Structures are given as C-alpha cells and as structure tokens.
Coordinates of C-alpha atoms in Angstrom, one line a residue:
Chain A
E1 CA 179.4 145.3 87.0
P2 CA 178.0 143.7 83.8
E3 CA 174.3 143.0 83.8
V4 CA 171.8 141.2 81.6
T5 CA 169.5 143.7 80.0
Q6 CA 166.0 143.2 78.5
T7 CA 163.8 145.2 76.2
P8 CA 161.1 146.3 76.3
S9 CA 160.3 146.4 80.0
H10 CA 156.6 146.1 79.2
Q11 CA 155.0 144.9 76.0
V12 CA 151.2 145.0 75.3
T13 CA 149.9 143.0 72.3
Q14 CA 146.7 141.7 70.9
M15 CA 145.9 138.0 71.0
G16 CA 147.2 136.3 67.8
Q17 CA 150.0 138.8 67.2
E18 CA 153.7 137.9 67.2
V19 CA 156.0 139.4 69.8
I20 CA 159.8 139.4 70.1
L21 CA 161.3 139.8 73.5
R22 CA 165.0 140.9 73.5
C23 CA 167.8 140.2 75.8
V24 CA 171.5 141.2 75.8
P25 CA 173.4 138.7 77.9
I26 CA 176.6 139.4 79.7
S27 CA 179.3 139.6 77.0
N28 CA 181.5 136.7 77.9
H29 CA 178.7 134.3 78.7
L30 CA 178.0 131.3 76.5
Y31 CA 174.8 129.8 77.9
F32 CA 171.4 131.6 77.7
Y33 CA 168.1 131.0 79.2
W34 CA 164.5 132.1 79.2
Y35 CA 162.1 131.8 82.1
R36 CA 158.6 133.1 82.6
Q37 CA 156.5 133.9 85.6
I38 CA 152.7 134.1 85.4
L39 CA 151.4 136.5 88.0
G40 CA 151.2 134.8 91.4
Q41 CA 152.9 131.6 90.1
K42 CA 156.4 130.2 90.1
V43 CA 159.2 131.2 87.9
E44 CA 159.3 128.5 85.2
F45 CA 162.1 127.4 82.9
L46 CA 161.3 127.7 79.2
V47 CA 164.5 127.0 77.3
S48 CA 168.3 127.0 77.4
F49 CA 170.5 127.8 74.4
Y50 CA 174.2 127.1 73.7
N51 CA 176.3 127.2 70.6
N52 CA 173.4 128.4 68.5
E53 CA 171.2 125.5 69.5
I54 CA 168.5 124.8 72.0
S55 CA 170.1 122.5 74.6
E56 CA 167.0 122.0 76.8
K57 CA 163.4 123.0 76.7
S58 CA 160.4 122.5 78.9
E59 CA 157.0 121.3 77.9
I60 CA 155.9 124.9 78.0
F61 CA 158.2 125.7 75.1
D62 CA 156.0 124.5 72.3
D63 CA 156.0 125.3 68.6
Q64 CA 154.7 128.8 69.1
F65 CA 158.0 129.7 70.8
S66 CA 161.4 130.1 69.2
V67 CA 164.7 131.5 70.3
E68 CA 167.5 133.0 68.3
R69 CA 170.9 134.7 68.7
P70 CA 170.8 136.8 65.6
D71 CA 173.9 138.9 65.9
G72 CA 176.2 137.6 68.6
S73 CA 175.0 140.0 71.2
N74 CA 171.2 139.8 71.3
F75 CA 169.2 136.7 72.4
T76 CA 165.6 136.8 71.5
L77 CA 162.4 134.9 72.4
K78 CA 159.7 135.0 69.7
I79 CA 156.1 134.0 70.4
R80 CA 154.4 133.5 67.0
S81 CA 150.7 133.8 67.9
T82 CA 150.2 135.1 71.4
K83 CA 147.5 133.7 73.6
L84 CA 145.9 135.3 76.7
E85 CA 147.7 132.7 78.8
D86 CA 151.1 134.0 77.5
S87 CA 150.7 137.0 79.7
A88 CA 153.6 136.8 82.1
M89 CA 156.9 138.3 83.1
Y90 CA 159.6 136.8 80.9
F91 CA 163.2 136.7 82.3
C92 CA 166.3 136.2 80.4
A93 CA 169.4 134.8 82.1
S94 CA 173.0 133.9 81.0
S95 CA 175.9 132.0 82.5
Q96 CA 179.6 131.4 81.6
R97 CA 179.3 127.7 81.9
D98 CA 176.7 125.0 82.3
R99 CA 176.2 122.9 85.4
A100 CA 179.6 121.2 84.8
G101 CA 181.4 124.5 85.6
S102 CA 182.3 125.6 89.1
P103 CA 179.6 127.2 91.2
H104 CA 180.9 130.6 90.3
D105 CA 181.1 129.9 86.6
N106 CA 177.7 128.3 86.3
E107 CA 175.9 131.0 88.1
Q108 CA 173.0 132.3 86.1
F109 CA 172.6 136.1 86.0
F110 CA 169.1 137.3 85.4
G111 CA 167.7 140.3 83.5
P112 CA 165.0 142.6 85.0
G113 CA 162.3 140.9 82.9
T114 CA 159.8 142.0 80.3
R115 CA 156.2 142.1 81.3
L116 CA 154.1 140.8 78.4
T117 CA 150.3 141.6 78.5
V118 CA 148.2 139.9 75.9
L119 CA 144.7 141.5 75.4
Chain B
A1 CA 160.3 116.5 88.8
Q2 CA 161.8 118.7 91.4
T3 CA 159.5 121.1 93.3
V4 CA 160.3 124.0 95.5
T5 CA 157.8 125.3 98.0
Q6 CA 157.8 128.6 99.8
S7 CA 154.9 128.6 102.2
Q8 CA 155.2 132.3 103.2
P9 CA 153.9 134.6 100.5
E10 CA 154.6 137.7 102.7
M11 CA 156.8 138.4 105.6
S12 CA 157.6 141.5 107.5
V13 CA 160.5 142.4 109.9
Q14 CA 161.4 145.4 112.0
E15 CA 164.6 147.2 110.9
A16 CA 167.6 145.7 112.7
E17 CA 165.7 142.5 113.7
T18 CA 166.2 139.0 112.3
V19 CA 163.8 137.2 110.0
T20 CA 163.8 133.7 108.6
L21 CA 162.3 132.8 105.2
S22 CA 161.3 129.1 104.7
C23 CA 161.8 126.9 101.8
T24 CA 161.3 123.2 101.3
Y25 CA 162.0 121.1 98.2
D26 CA 161.5 117.7 96.9
T27 CA 164.0 115.7 94.9
S28 CA 165.3 112.2 94.5
E29 CA 168.8 113.4 93.6
S30 CA 171.7 113.6 96.1
D31 CA 173.8 116.1 94.3
Y32 CA 172.3 119.6 93.7
Y33 CA 172.6 123.2 94.5
L34 CA 170.2 125.5 96.4
F35 CA 169.9 129.2 96.0
W36 CA 168.2 132.2 97.4
Y37 CA 167.6 135.1 94.9
K38 CA 166.5 138.6 95.8
Q39 CA 164.4 140.7 93.5
P40 CA 163.9 144.3 94.5
P41 CA 160.9 146.1 92.9
S42 CA 161.4 146.5 89.1
R43 CA 164.9 145.1 89.3
Q44 CA 166.6 141.9 88.3
M45 CA 167.0 138.9 90.5
I46 CA 170.4 138.8 92.1
L47 CA 172.0 135.9 93.9
V48 CA 172.0 136.2 97.7
I49 CA 173.5 132.9 98.7
R50 CA 174.2 129.4 97.4
Q51 CA 174.5 126.1 99.1
E52 CA 176.1 122.9 97.6
A53 CA 174.2 119.9 98.8
Y54 CA 177.4 117.9 99.4
K55 CA 178.6 120.5 101.9
Q56 CA 177.4 120.0 105.5
Q57 CA 178.4 123.5 106.6
N58 CA 175.7 126.1 106.2
A59 CA 176.5 128.9 103.8
T60 CA 177.0 132.4 105.1
E61 CA 177.3 135.7 103.3
N62 CA 177.6 138.6 105.7
R63 CA 174.1 139.1 107.2
F64 CA 172.6 136.3 105.2
S65 CA 172.9 132.7 106.3
V66 CA 171.0 129.5 105.6
N67 CA 169.9 126.5 107.6
F68 CA 170.3 123.6 105.3
Q69 CA 168.7 120.4 106.5
K70 CA 169.3 117.8 103.8
A71 CA 167.4 115.0 105.3
A72 CA 164.4 117.2 105.9
K73 CA 164.8 118.9 102.4
S74 CA 164.6 122.2 104.1
F75 CA 166.6 125.4 103.1
S76 CA 165.7 128.5 105.1
L77 CA 167.3 131.9 104.8
K78 CA 168.0 134.0 107.8
I79 CA 168.6 137.7 107.5
S80 CA 170.2 139.3 110.5
D81 CA 170.2 143.0 111.3
S82 CA 167.6 143.7 108.6
Q83 CA 168.0 146.8 106.6
L84 CA 165.5 148.8 104.5
G85 CA 167.3 147.7 101.4
D86 CA 166.5 144.1 102.2
A87 CA 162.9 144.7 101.2
A88 CA 162.3 142.6 98.1
M89 CA 160.8 139.4 96.8
Y90 CA 162.9 136.4 97.8
F91 CA 163.0 133.3 95.6
C92 CA 164.3 129.9 96.7
A93 CA 165.6 127.8 93.8
Y94 CA 166.9 124.3 93.1
R95 CA 169.3 123.2 90.4
S96 CA 170.6 119.7 89.8
A97 CA 174.3 119.2 89.7
R98 CA 173.9 116.2 87.3
T99 CA 171.1 116.7 84.9
G100 CA 169.9 119.9 83.2
N101 CA 170.8 123.5 83.7
Q102 CA 167.4 124.8 84.6
F103 CA 166.4 126.3 87.9
Y104 CA 163.3 125.3 89.7
F105 CA 161.9 128.2 91.7
G106 CA 159.5 128.6 94.5
T107 CA 156.7 131.1 94.3
G108 CA 158.6 133.7 96.3
T109 CA 158.2 135.5 99.6
S110 CA 157.7 139.2 99.7
L111 CA 159.7 140.8 102.5
T112 CA 158.7 144.1 104.0
V113 CA 161.2 145.9 106.3
I114 CA 159.5 148.2 108.8
P115 CA 161.5 151.3 109.8

C-alpha cells in the first residue's frame, strides 16, 4: 500500500541554522500538508499546498517557513532561521482531493514524521 | 476556532477487554467530519474510523466503533476485544466540511494493552 515518507527521521540543528524537511507524498495525490507537534501538545496545522501554491496557512506559518514542491515528487518544508521553540515533530500529509471530495478521496494520509531538535 | 479535547492522556486495557477513549470538541459549524487516528510507536498516523456529522448512525469498523453525540459534541472511540497491536497513541481530529482542509487534533491518548 502506498505511504507518505519523510526524511530525515530525526534532525538536530543549531539555533539560527536553516533546515529542510523532506516528504514524498503518495504519487497520485494533489494536496499536501505540513503539521507539527511540540512535545506534549496538540498536532497543529501549518500549511496546505495545491497546484504549486499555498492554499491555506496558519498563524504559526510565518515568514521563516516556506514550502516547495521542487521536482514533482518531493514536498519540502524549509525553516530559514531555526529557533529553540521550533523543536517539534513535523508531519507531512497528502490527499487526492480537498474537502470537496468524497470522504474517501479527501482523506489525508500522514507520514511518520521528522523529529526536529534545535539546540 | 475549533478545539478538540482528549481528557485522558493515558489509558490501559487488558487484552481481550473493551476500552473507551473520550473526545469532545467545540464548533459552531453543523457540517463536519470527525476522525480517530492511531499512531503506533515510530510509525505514521493511520485512520481508524471516520464519522460524518450529518449521519446519525455511529460508524463502525470491525472492533472499532464510535459513540457520536452531536448535541453534546462528544465523539468517543470504543475498542472491543483489545489486542496487543492496538497499543498506540490515539488522536481525535475534527475537520470542517465547508471551510478549510486542515485537521484540528486533540493532544492524544496513549493506550497500553496489558497481556
């Protein structure tokens, strides 16, 4: 069964450094998402992406974050200048359709996550 | 904004017994979806069960069933005949059917299955 994959599984970085988290969505999916979970807190929505554009973003997704689909298979989240509070688990997800699709088509499939540790 | 609350950070159940995980949510919308996701250790979240708010009948998937109380904004998950493989973190989630694609998650319930 196709799965969303994410690399690396764990990334350690120094505060102020740039990091790129990578995701490979399911191949026939058109909608892509990033979520994060700070330890002990809720999984929070960051951004959704469709047709090479951001379609929605949360207030967490400020100017230090960016997303890109550079080559038709990868979907990346870049954090320009990491802060200590960016330490979290970052989940990528993909879906065939958006909310307008049938419940089966708009189901979001999640990757295993990348644990980002900022020192 | 929608909020989802899971008041049980940890639960345990004896193998073959039944356990119920609680979830409440807050919304002003009438049309939405509710989900339970399971996340085994070091693995991705997978969908366990989905409920459309317009459906009065509670969703069921094999040993998993929900008790959806729309007026009370409650959405609990019942796991019957618990198995060792059910041990995982369980997340309750809300998604609007009208606005936005994002999920709103609870903080999760860690379920331990005791052999």
